[in-house]
């Protein structure tokens, strides 16, 4: 039974690997489940056994690279120096995207290969939920900063969290495109540090 579970997990991972390749090559809108199954060397039935539709497959692909960062996100909620923790979190994300081919490919897909799709595709909802999870952790960190009187009094934790998320999205969007001139880790960390300092109480 254990071997069967291992094989099931391996099959699922192989399908996600294939999805990354096809999404990156074809774009999410144009990619089909049949192409992904073929890339994995499997039948479409095998794919449907693991994933009911493209939405589930796309969500699992995003979640696979997000999970290693989840521990760091939840750790933001109880820290003596929330601003340093937020900077450290951003630095770890940038370092991971810069140093991990798989993570960088998924980020490239999410930012550059995810063409507009009809609302019924469900992909907008997948990404919205993931953004909400990340934003909740940022809000918690900024609330902690507020409790320590370190957050500017004219800024709410919710506004600061949304602004930081927008800042990170912009850095990734440019970093995914300008790979020869934009140093994602070095430039990204410097930008996040400057951004966070602008929200720190004087």
XYZ file of C-alpha atoms in Angstrom:
202
model
C 0.000 0.000 0.000
C 2.827 2.358 0.843
C 4.376 1.831 -2.566
C 1.036 2.608 -4.184
C 0.838 5.900 -2.313
C 4.360 6.742 -3.383
C 3.519 5.987 -7.003
C 0.389 8.138 -6.770
C 2.439 11.024 -5.389
C 5.064 10.565 -8.093
C 2.408 10.584 -10.808
C 0.919 13.781 -9.424
C 4.327 15.455 -9.325
C 5.056 14.344 -12.892
C 1.790 15.887 -14.070
C 2.614 19.155 -12.308
C 6.074 19.139 -13.894
C 4.445 18.640 -17.300
C 1.921 21.415 -16.614
C 4.739 23.844 -15.879
C 6.462 22.971 -19.147
C 3.307 23.262 -21.260
C 2.024 26.414 -19.531
C 5.424 28.031 -20.019
C 5.630 26.987 -23.668
C 2.031 27.577 -24.740
C 0.595 29.953 -22.180
C -2.111 28.977 -19.723
C -5.051 29.906 -21.964
C -3.862 27.898 -24.965
C -2.578 24.864 -23.061
C -4.889 21.870 -22.974
C -5.103 19.052 -20.477
C -4.493 16.608 -23.305
C -1.173 18.317 -24.115
C -0.161 18.216 -20.464
C -1.000 14.522 -20.163
C 0.971 13.810 -23.324
C 3.956 15.797 -22.026
C 3.870 13.657 -18.876
C 3.653 10.462 -20.942
C 0.245 9.645 -19.495
C -3.369 9.383 -20.585
C -5.867 12.171 -20.083
C -7.741 9.814 -17.756
C -4.713 9.650 -15.458
C -4.637 13.433 -15.334
C -8.347 13.665 -14.513
C -7.866 11.181 -11.680
C -5.612 13.748 -9.970
C -7.032 17.041 -11.253
C -10.608 17.699 -12.249
C -9.834 20.652 -14.519
C -7.244 23.228 -15.516
C -8.157 25.399 -12.510
C -7.210 22.642 -10.048
C -3.998 21.922 -11.922
C -3.010 25.591 -12.023
C -3.778 26.038 -8.321
C -1.687 22.991 -7.404
C 1.192 24.295 -9.509
C 1.148 27.625 -7.656
C 0.744 25.962 -4.286
C 3.710 23.695 -4.902
C 6.134 26.618 -4.993
C 4.292 28.592 -2.309
C 4.356 25.926 0.377
C 8.058 26.202 1.246
C 7.444 29.900 1.956
C 4.318 29.406 4.074
C 6.249 28.823 7.290
C 7.993 32.114 6.853
C 4.689 33.885 6.226
C 3.069 32.607 9.422
C 6.204 33.466 11.399
C 5.568 37.131 10.588
C 2.732 37.226 13.097
C 4.805 37.294 16.307
C 8.091 39.114 15.936
C 9.989 41.708 17.903
C 10.925 43.586 14.728
C 8.112 43.270 12.151
C 9.820 45.488 9.578
C 12.993 43.391 9.658
C 10.849 40.247 9.388
C 9.023 41.572 6.341
C 12.284 42.506 4.664
C 13.729 39.090 5.484
C 10.643 37.380 4.069
C 10.891 39.337 0.809
C 14.609 38.562 0.598
C 13.951 34.838 0.987
C 11.302 34.906 -1.727
C 13.585 36.794 -4.124
C 16.465 34.431 -3.342
C 14.287 31.396 -3.958
C 12.973 32.695 -7.276
C 16.500 33.654 -8.332
C 18.028 30.350 -7.289
C 15.351 27.760 -8.055
C 14.603 27.061 -11.718
C 11.217 25.528 -10.940
C 10.049 28.426 -8.774
C 11.195 30.981 -11.330
C 9.352 29.139 -14.102
C 6.106 29.128 -12.112
C 6.461 32.844 -11.328
C 7.115 33.491 -15.022
C 3.953 31.578 -15.904
C 1.877 33.470 -13.332
C 3.147 36.897 -14.373
C 3.809 36.540 -18.102
C 2.083 33.420 -19.460
C -1.277 33.747 -17.749
C -3.311 35.457 -20.471
C -6.756 36.830 -19.751
C -9.256 34.019 -19.436
C -13.043 34.051 -19.037
C -14.226 34.483 -15.455
C -15.745 30.998 -15.503
C -12.257 29.505 -15.889
C -11.806 30.065 -12.154
C -8.136 31.034 -12.385
C -8.779 34.585 -11.189
C -10.348 33.142 -8.037
C -7.363 30.848 -7.479
C -4.932 33.749 -7.616
C -7.198 36.012 -5.544
C -7.331 33.483 -2.722
C -3.560 33.090 -2.712
C -3.129 36.868 -2.592
C -5.583 37.075 0.300
C -3.627 34.489 2.289
C -0.396 36.404 1.824
C -2.047 39.729 2.599
C -3.457 38.423 5.891
C 0.066 37.606 7.057
C 1.305 41.044 6.026
C -1.593 42.678 7.885
C -0.673 40.716 11.013
C 2.932 41.895 10.774
C 1.942 45.534 10.307
C -0.518 45.274 13.209
C 2.361 44.085 15.344
C 4.359 47.098 14.164
C 1.416 49.301 15.095
C 1.323 47.794 18.591
C 5.021 48.639 18.945
C 4.371 52.212 17.709
C 6.622 51.534 14.725
C 4.009 52.031 11.994
C 3.264 55.543 10.782
C 0.105 56.739 12.572
C -1.501 57.870 9.315
C -1.259 54.407 7.773
C -3.452 51.421 8.643
C -2.027 47.869 8.710
C -4.461 46.937 5.938
C -3.270 49.748 3.667
C 0.386 48.988 4.358
C -0.147 45.275 3.639
C -1.885 45.941 0.319
C 0.766 48.481 -0.661
C 3.557 45.999 0.114
C 1.831 43.323 -1.919
C 1.457 45.700 -4.875
C 5.120 46.650 -4.531
C 6.206 43.004 -4.594
C 4.007 42.229 -7.606
C 5.573 45.129 -9.502
C 9.090 43.985 -8.645
C 8.342 40.461 -9.816
C 6.623 41.642 -12.988
C 9.613 43.742 -14.035
C 12.112 41.192 -12.768
C 10.556 38.415 -14.848
C 10.888 40.523 -18.013
C 14.124 42.463 -17.589
C 16.310 39.539 -16.632
C 19.523 41.011 -18.066
C 19.393 44.408 -16.351
C 17.253 43.834 -13.254
C 18.841 41.895 -10.402
C 15.821 40.382 -8.727
C 17.474 39.605 -5.399
C 19.799 42.596 -4.988
C 17.553 45.253 -6.523
C 14.378 43.729 -5.105
C 15.647 43.693 -1.528
C 16.885 47.279 -1.810
C 13.501 48.415 -3.139
C 11.553 46.609 -0.418
C 13.839 48.085 2.252
C 13.218 51.609 0.951
C 9.489 50.945 0.744
C 9.264 49.628 4.302
C 11.272 52.543 5.676
C 8.714 54.943 4.192
C 6.040 53.313 6.379
C 8.082 53.273 9.574
C 7.148 55.800 12.272
C 9.711 58.564 12.773
